[in-house]
């Protein structure tokens, strides 16, 4: 029996979101630098999906690698009850400084799903701690995705990924989501219908409303306008419920501003972060809450405290990576690079949108997307497009018929233009 990496993988590894019977064997990645992933057979692929949306400044960025190495040599991990440490405290202060209003209190966890679970559990206990046991219901938006744990699946059930576990999910009120695109003339009607749905659902029993601000990621890169988020925030807060922004994908510059809530000029009650939090180096999540919410957990007995935690809560390596990544985001030419990517996307999308196969072109910050035709056939077109891109040295992963570019901020303008050229020629043929 051969012991090549692929043989070992085939015998022992189970891959996520993959039908392993029909999928081609995985590529063996051996190195990654900047926007490029290098495979065992010597191919270089430009990562147009930022390795599932986590990478910001490029693979193997030396500043983050050095921060992690230095922290690993000093202290790799310490229990986070009874202890704190410098990277955790400094990263929390950095996040609080960047987020608006009194979003000042950071609870660390392990990934995006747990950041969402924490927000949902904090919302319910917040009202229970205040003696308001009537607020137990959660609302979410149709098509939203919030992760793969049971609470996150429950608020994301309409994304359609969770049929095998329907019986396990708790009931959540679903509100229509006004997905729009460039030149969408019906957007105001869709927003009015969504807000009417929200008004109807917002009773005195609602504890919290969760939304992916500006763009639903896994649900198909479906975008909404900042104006809509403002109207949602007004209604949710007037109804006395908490507003949770799931910024797991939108955080750290993806939509052009450091956070989508800043771009929308909304101060939500909680913000969920992960993916870009460590610059794509380590798995970590954070739930940032407004300080008055945290205050409701202070008291004389343990029962009033938040009895939730993870073995690796506030892992020092993750926090050190987060701090180094935040510094890169705010320093140097990062903001200019983000603006540059958006400008290239806008220019190329405008030309491409004239093609009849391109539906619903849309753009926010560094994320450009469109639908390829209609129906199931469009889904197989997406799969073929992925292969064309691989053949030309790009990693692209359409979501069914939805094609999107979500590159790391370090991508060279010439490489991004080549990606758009590849798209143009593939669609023409
Ligand atoms: C990816 C994602 C999650 C889940 O994060 P994981 O780290 O995969 O658990 C939650 N919410 C949004 C908006 C996401 O994009």
PDB file of N, CA and C in Angstrom, residues 103-161:
ATOM      1  N   UNK A 103     -19.696  49.333  21.971  1.00  0.00           N
ATOM      2  CA  UNK A 103     -19.341  47.930  21.681  1.00  0.00           C
ATOM      3  C   UNK A 103     -17.932  47.715  22.227  1.00  0.00           C
ATOM      4  N   UNK A 104     -17.856  47.504  23.534  1.00  0.00           N
ATOM      5  CA  UNK A 104     -16.576  47.571  24.239  1.00  0.00           C
ATOM      6  C   UNK A 104     -16.157  46.279  24.929  1.00  0.00           C
ATOM      7  N   UNK A 105     -17.029  45.254  24.931  1.00  0.00           N
ATOM      8  CA  UNK A 105     -16.738  44.069  25.742  1.00  0.00           C
ATOM      9  C   UNK A 105     -16.600  42.854  24.839  1.00  0.00           C
ATOM     10  N   UNK A 106     -15.471  42.158  24.925  1.00  0.00           N
ATOM     11  CA  UNK A 106     -15.164  41.079  23.986  1.00  0.00           C
ATOM     12  C   UNK A 106     -15.204  39.718  24.683  1.00  0.00           C
ATOM     13  N   UNK A 107     -16.005  38.795  24.147  1.00  0.00           N
ATOM     14  CA  UNK A 107     -15.996  37.403  24.617  1.00  0.00           C
ATOM     15  C   UNK A 107     -15.366  36.545  23.525  1.00  0.00           C
ATOM     16  N   UNK A 108     -14.272  35.862  23.861  1.00  0.00           N
ATOM     17  CA  UNK A 108     -13.552  35.074  22.865  1.00  0.00           C
ATOM     18  C   UNK A 108     -14.100  33.648  22.764  1.00  0.00           C
ATOM     19  N   UNK A 109     -14.130  33.133  21.529  1.00  0.00           N
ATOM     20  CA  UNK A 109     -14.440  31.709  21.334  1.00  0.00           C
ATOM     21  C   UNK A 109     -13.579  31.176  20.185  1.00  0.00           C
ATOM     22  N   UNK A 110     -14.047  30.105  19.507  1.00  0.00           N
ATOM     23  CA  UNK A 110     -13.133  29.367  18.624  1.00  0.00           C
ATOM     24  C   UNK A 110     -13.332  29.534  17.127  1.00  0.00           C
ATOM     25  N   UNK A 111     -14.523  29.970  16.719  1.00  0.00           N
ATOM     26  CA  UNK A 111     -14.809  30.064  15.278  1.00  0.00           C
ATOM     27  C   UNK A 111     -16.067  30.898  15.077  1.00  0.00           C
ATOM     28  N   UNK A 112     -16.527  31.009  13.834  1.00  0.00           N
ATOM     29  CA  UNK A 112     -17.689  31.846  13.570  1.00  0.00           C
ATOM     30  C   UNK A 112     -18.966  31.287  14.177  1.00  0.00           C
ATOM     31  N   UNK A 113     -19.127  29.973  14.102  1.00  0.00           N
ATOM     32  CA  UNK A 113     -20.332  29.359  14.657  1.00  0.00           C
ATOM     33  C   UNK A 113     -20.436  29.619  16.159  1.00  0.00           C
ATOM     34  N   UNK A 114     -19.320  29.465  16.862  1.00  0.00           N
ATOM     35  CA  UNK A 114     -19.382  29.684  18.320  1.00  0.00           C
ATOM     36  C   UNK A 114     -19.564  31.170  18.639  1.00  0.00           C
ATOM     37  N   UNK A 115     -19.022  32.052  17.803  1.00  0.00           N
ATOM     38  CA  UNK A 115     -19.242  33.485  18.029  1.00  0.00           C
ATOM     39  C   UNK A 115     -20.740  33.794  17.944  1.00  0.00           C
ATOM     40  N   UNK A 116     -21.447  33.085  17.042  1.00  0.00           N
ATOM     41  CA  UNK A 116     -22.894  33.256  16.907  1.00  0.00           C
ATOM     42  C   UNK A 116     -23.623  32.618  18.089  1.00  0.00           C
ATOM     43  N   UNK A 117     -23.229  31.399  18.465  1.00  0.00           N
ATOM     44  CA  UNK A 117     -23.863  30.743  19.618  1.00  0.00           C
ATOM     45  C   UNK A 117     -23.764  31.635  20.855  1.00  0.00           C
ATOM     46  N   UNK A 118     -22.593  32.214  21.053  1.00  0.00           N
ATOM     47  CA  UNK A 118     -22.380  33.081  22.219  1.00  0.00           C
ATOM     48  C   UNK A 118     -23.353  34.259  22.172  1.00  0.00           C
ATOM     49  N   UNK A 119     -23.498  34.882  21.009  1.00  0.00           N
ATOM     50  CA  UNK A 119     -24.404  36.038  20.894  1.00  0.00           C
ATOM     51  C   UNK A 119     -25.843  35.638  21.219  1.00  0.00           C
ATOM     52  N   UNK A 120     -26.292  34.491  20.705  1.00  0.00           N
ATOM     53  CA  UNK A 120     -27.671  34.050  20.958  1.00  0.00           C
ATOM     54  C   UNK A 120     -27.871  33.758  22.447  1.00  0.00           C
ATOM     55  N   UNK A 121     -26.899  33.082  23.059  1.00  0.00           N
ATOM     56  CA  UNK A 121     -27.019  32.729  24.476  1.00  0.00           C
ATOM     57  C   UNK A 121     -26.946  33.977  25.361  1.00  0.00           C
ATOM     58  N   UNK A 122     -26.077  34.924  24.996  1.00  0.00           N
ATOM     59  CA  UNK A 122     -26.001  36.180  25.761  1.00  0.00           C
ATOM     60  C   UNK A 122     -27.345  36.905  25.678  1.00  0.00           C
ATOM     61  N   UNK A 123     -27.940  36.948  24.487  1.00  0.00           N
ATOM     62  CA  UNK A 123     -29.212  37.671  24.317  1.00  0.00           C
ATOM     63  C   UNK A 123     -30.281  37.084  25.233  1.00  0.00           C
ATOM     64  N   UNK A 124     -30.415  35.759  25.239  1.00  0.00           N
ATOM     65  CA  UNK A 124     -31.459  35.136  26.052  1.00  0.00           C
ATOM     66  C   UNK A 124     -31.194  35.327  27.544  1.00  0.00           C
ATOM     67  N   UNK A 125     -29.937  35.146  27.940  1.00  0.00           N
ATOM     68  CA  UNK A 125     -29.653  35.301  29.379  1.00  0.00           C
ATOM     69  C   UNK A 125     -29.734  36.757  29.827  1.00  0.00           C
ATOM     70  N   UNK A 126     -29.429  37.674  28.915  1.00  0.00           N
ATOM     71  CA  UNK A 126     -29.531  39.099  29.246  1.00  0.00           C
ATOM     72  C   UNK A 126     -30.938  39.428  29.740  1.00  0.00           C
ATOM     73  N   UNK A 127     -31.941  38.975  28.988  1.00  0.00           N
ATOM     74  CA  UNK A 127     -33.318  39.278  29.403  1.00  0.00           C
ATOM     75  C   UNK A 127     -33.693  38.485  30.654  1.00  0.00           C
ATOM     76  N   UNK A 128     -33.254  37.226  30.747  1.00  0.00           N
ATOM     77  CA  UNK A 128     -33.553  36.431  31.940  1.00  0.00           C
ATOM     78  C   UNK A 128     -32.940  37.083  33.179  1.00  0.00           C
ATOM     79  N   UNK A 129     -31.706  37.552  33.071  1.00  0.00           N
ATOM     80  CA  UNK A 129     -31.042  38.200  34.206  1.00  0.00           C
ATOM     81  C   UNK A 129     -31.793  39.444  34.663  1.00  0.00           C
ATOM     82  N   UNK A 130     -32.450  40.112  33.704  1.00  0.00           N
ATOM     83  CA  UNK A 130     -33.199  41.329  34.064  1.00  0.00           C
ATOM     84  C   UNK A 130     -34.621  41.002  34.501  1.00  0.00           C
ATOM     85  N   UNK A 131     -34.933  39.716  34.611  1.00  0.00           N
ATOM     86  CA  UNK A 131     -36.261  39.312  35.070  1.00  0.00           C
ATOM     87  C   UNK A 131     -37.321  39.383  33.995  1.00  0.00           C
ATOM     88  N   UNK A 132     -36.877  39.535  32.735  1.00  0.00           N
ATOM     89  CA  UNK A 132     -37.810  39.619  31.613  1.00  0.00           C
ATOM     90  C   UNK A 132     -37.824  38.269  30.888  1.00  0.00           C
ATOM     91  N   UNK A 133     -38.514  37.288  31.485  1.00  0.00           N
ATOM     92  CA  UNK A 133     -38.470  35.940  30.925  1.00  0.00           C
ATOM     93  C   UNK A 133     -39.349  35.789  29.689  1.00  0.00           C
ATOM     94  N   UNK A 134     -40.098  36.836  29.372  1.00  0.00           N
ATOM     95  CA  UNK A 134     -40.998  36.752  28.214  1.00  0.00           C
ATOM     96  C   UNK A 134     -40.271  36.852  26.882  1.00  0.00           C
ATOM     97  N   UNK A 135     -39.060  37.396  26.892  1.00  0.00           N
ATOM     98  CA  UNK A 135     -38.343  37.562  25.615  1.00  0.00           C
ATOM     99  C   UNK A 135     -37.472  36.338  25.354  1.00  0.00           C
ATOM    100  N   UNK A 136     -38.031  35.383  24.596  1.00  0.00           N
ATOM    101  CA  UNK A 136     -37.316  34.135  24.323  1.00  0.00           C
ATOM    102  C   UNK A 136     -37.156  33.866  22.834  1.00  0.00           C
ATOM    103  N   UNK A 137     -37.826  34.669  21.991  1.00  0.00           N
ATOM    104  CA  UNK A 137     -37.874  34.349  20.577  1.00  0.00           C
ATOM    105  C   UNK A 137     -36.738  35.034  19.809  1.00  0.00           C
ATOM    106  N   UNK A 138     -36.258  34.358  18.774  1.00  0.00           N
ATOM    107  CA  UNK A 138     -35.214  34.928  17.920  1.00  0.00           C
ATOM    108  C   UNK A 138     -35.757  35.107  16.512  1.00  0.00           C
ATOM    109  N   UNK A 139     -35.302  36.163  15.854  1.00  0.00           N
ATOM    110  CA  UNK A 139     -35.650  36.394  14.452  1.00  0.00           C
ATOM    111  C   UNK A 139     -34.378  36.405  13.615  1.00  0.00           C
ATOM    112  N   UNK A 140     -34.515  35.933  12.382  1.00  0.00           N
ATOM    113  CA  UNK A 140     -33.386  35.952  11.447  1.00  0.00           C
ATOM    114  C   UNK A 140     -33.927  36.226  10.047  1.00  0.00           C
ATOM    115  N   UNK A 141     -33.031  36.399   9.089  1.00  0.00           N
ATOM    116  CA  UNK A 141     -33.445  36.748   7.726  1.00  0.00           C
ATOM    117  C   UNK A 141     -33.337  35.553   6.788  1.00  0.00           C
ATOM    118  N   UNK A 142     -34.317  35.441   5.900  1.00  0.00           N
ATOM    119  CA  UNK A 142     -34.339  34.327   4.953  1.00  0.00           C
ATOM    120  C   UNK A 142     -33.064  34.311   4.111  1.00  0.00           C
ATOM    121  N   UNK A 143     -32.496  33.126   3.957  1.00  0.00           N
ATOM    122  CA  UNK A 143     -31.291  32.982   3.137  1.00  0.00           C
ATOM    123  C   UNK A 143     -30.008  33.193   3.923  1.00  0.00           C
ATOM    124  N   UNK A 144     -30.119  33.595   5.192  1.00  0.00           N
ATOM    125  CA  UNK A 144     -28.921  33.860   5.992  1.00  0.00           C
ATOM    126  C   UNK A 144     -28.221  32.568   6.389  1.00  0.00           C
ATOM    127  N   UNK A 145     -26.920  32.646   6.598  1.00  0.00           N
ATOM    128  CA  UNK A 145     -26.127  31.509   7.079  1.00  0.00           C
ATOM    129  C   UNK A 145     -25.296  31.999   8.254  1.00  0.00           C
ATOM    130  N   UNK A 146     -25.327  31.238   9.364  1.00  0.00           N
ATOM    131  CA  UNK A 146     -24.619  31.697  10.554  1.00  0.00           C
ATOM    132  C   UNK A 146     -23.706  30.642  11.159  1.00  0.00           C
ATOM    133  N   UNK A 147     -23.523  29.495  10.467  1.00  0.00           N
ATOM    134  CA  UNK A 147     -22.618  28.477  10.980  1.00  0.00           C
ATOM    135  C   UNK A 147     -23.306  27.135  11.126  1.00  0.00           C
ATOM    136  N   UNK A 148     -22.563  26.141  11.601  1.00  0.00           N
ATOM    137  CA  UNK A 148     -22.998  24.745  11.545  1.00  0.00           C
ATOM    138  C   UNK A 148     -23.289  24.102  12.894  1.00  0.00           C
ATOM    139  N   UNK A 149     -23.234  24.844  13.984  1.00  0.00           N
ATOM    140  CA  UNK A 149     -23.654  24.287  15.274  1.00  0.00           C
ATOM    141  C   UNK A 149     -25.165  24.478  15.402  1.00  0.00           C
ATOM    142  N   UNK A 150     -25.784  23.856  16.403  1.00  0.00           N
ATOM    143  CA  UNK A 150     -27.254  23.759  16.398  1.00  0.00           C
ATOM    144  C   UNK A 150     -27.956  25.118  16.486  1.00  0.00           C
ATOM    145  N   UNK A 151     -27.473  25.991  17.347  1.00  0.00           N
ATOM    146  CA  UNK A 151     -28.098  27.320  17.427  1.00  0.00           C
ATOM    147  C   UNK A 151     -27.883  28.102  16.144  1.00  0.00           C
ATOM    148  N   UNK A 152     -26.667  28.059  15.630  1.00  0.00           N
ATOM    149  CA  UNK A 152     -26.346  28.780  14.392  1.00  0.00           C
ATOM    150  C   UNK A 152     -27.136  28.205  13.213  1.00  0.00           C
ATOM    151  N   UNK A 153     -27.331  26.880  13.202  1.00  0.00           N
ATOM    152  CA  UNK A 153     -28.149  26.270  12.145  1.00  0.00           C
ATOM    153  C   UNK A 153     -29.599  26.727  12.272  1.00  0.00           C
ATOM    154  N   UNK A 154     -30.081  26.849  13.508  1.00  0.00           N
ATOM    155  CA  UNK A 154     -31.478  27.232  13.709  1.00  0.00           C
ATOM    156  C   UNK A 154     -31.756  28.619  13.141  1.00  0.00           C
ATOM    157  N   UNK A 155     -30.859  29.584  13.388  1.00  0.00           N
ATOM    158  CA  UNK A 155     -31.081  30.925  12.839  1.00  0.00           C
ATOM    159  C   UNK A 155     -30.732  30.983  11.351  1.00  0.00           C
ATOM    160  N   UNK A 156     -30.076  29.942  10.833  1.00  0.00           N
ATOM    161  CA  UNK A 156     -29.716  29.928   9.415  1.00  0.00           C
ATOM    162  C   UNK A 156     -30.428  28.837   8.639  1.00  0.00           C
ATOM    163  N   UNK A 157     -31.542  28.321   9.187  1.00  0.00           N
ATOM    164  CA  UNK A 157     -32.158  27.113   8.618  1.00  0.00           C
ATOM    165  C   UNK A 157     -32.585  27.309   7.171  1.00  0.00           C
ATOM    166  N   UNK A 158     -32.949  28.552   6.783  1.00  0.00           N
ATOM    167  CA  UNK A 158     -33.466  28.739   5.428  1.00  0.00           C
ATOM    168  C   UNK A 158     -32.360  28.696   4.383  1.00  0.00           C
ATOM    169  N   UNK A 159     -31.093  28.627   4.828  1.00  0.00           N
ATOM    170  CA  UNK A 159     -30.017  28.544   3.837  1.00  0.00           C
ATOM    171  C   UNK A 159     -30.072  27.215   3.087  1.00  0.00           C
ATOM    172  N   UNK A 160     -30.810  26.218   3.654  1.00  0.00           N
ATOM    173  CA  UNK A 160     -31.054  24.978   2.926  1.00  0.00           C
ATOM    174  C   UNK A 160     -29.985  23.915   3.077  1.00  0.00           C
ATOM    175  N   UNK A 161     -29.019  24.136   3.964  1.00  0.00           N
ATOM    176  CA  UNK A 161     -27.941  23.159   4.123  1.00  0.00           C
ATOM    177  C   UNK A 161     -28.255  22.076   5.160  1.00  0.00           C
TER     178      UNK A 161
END
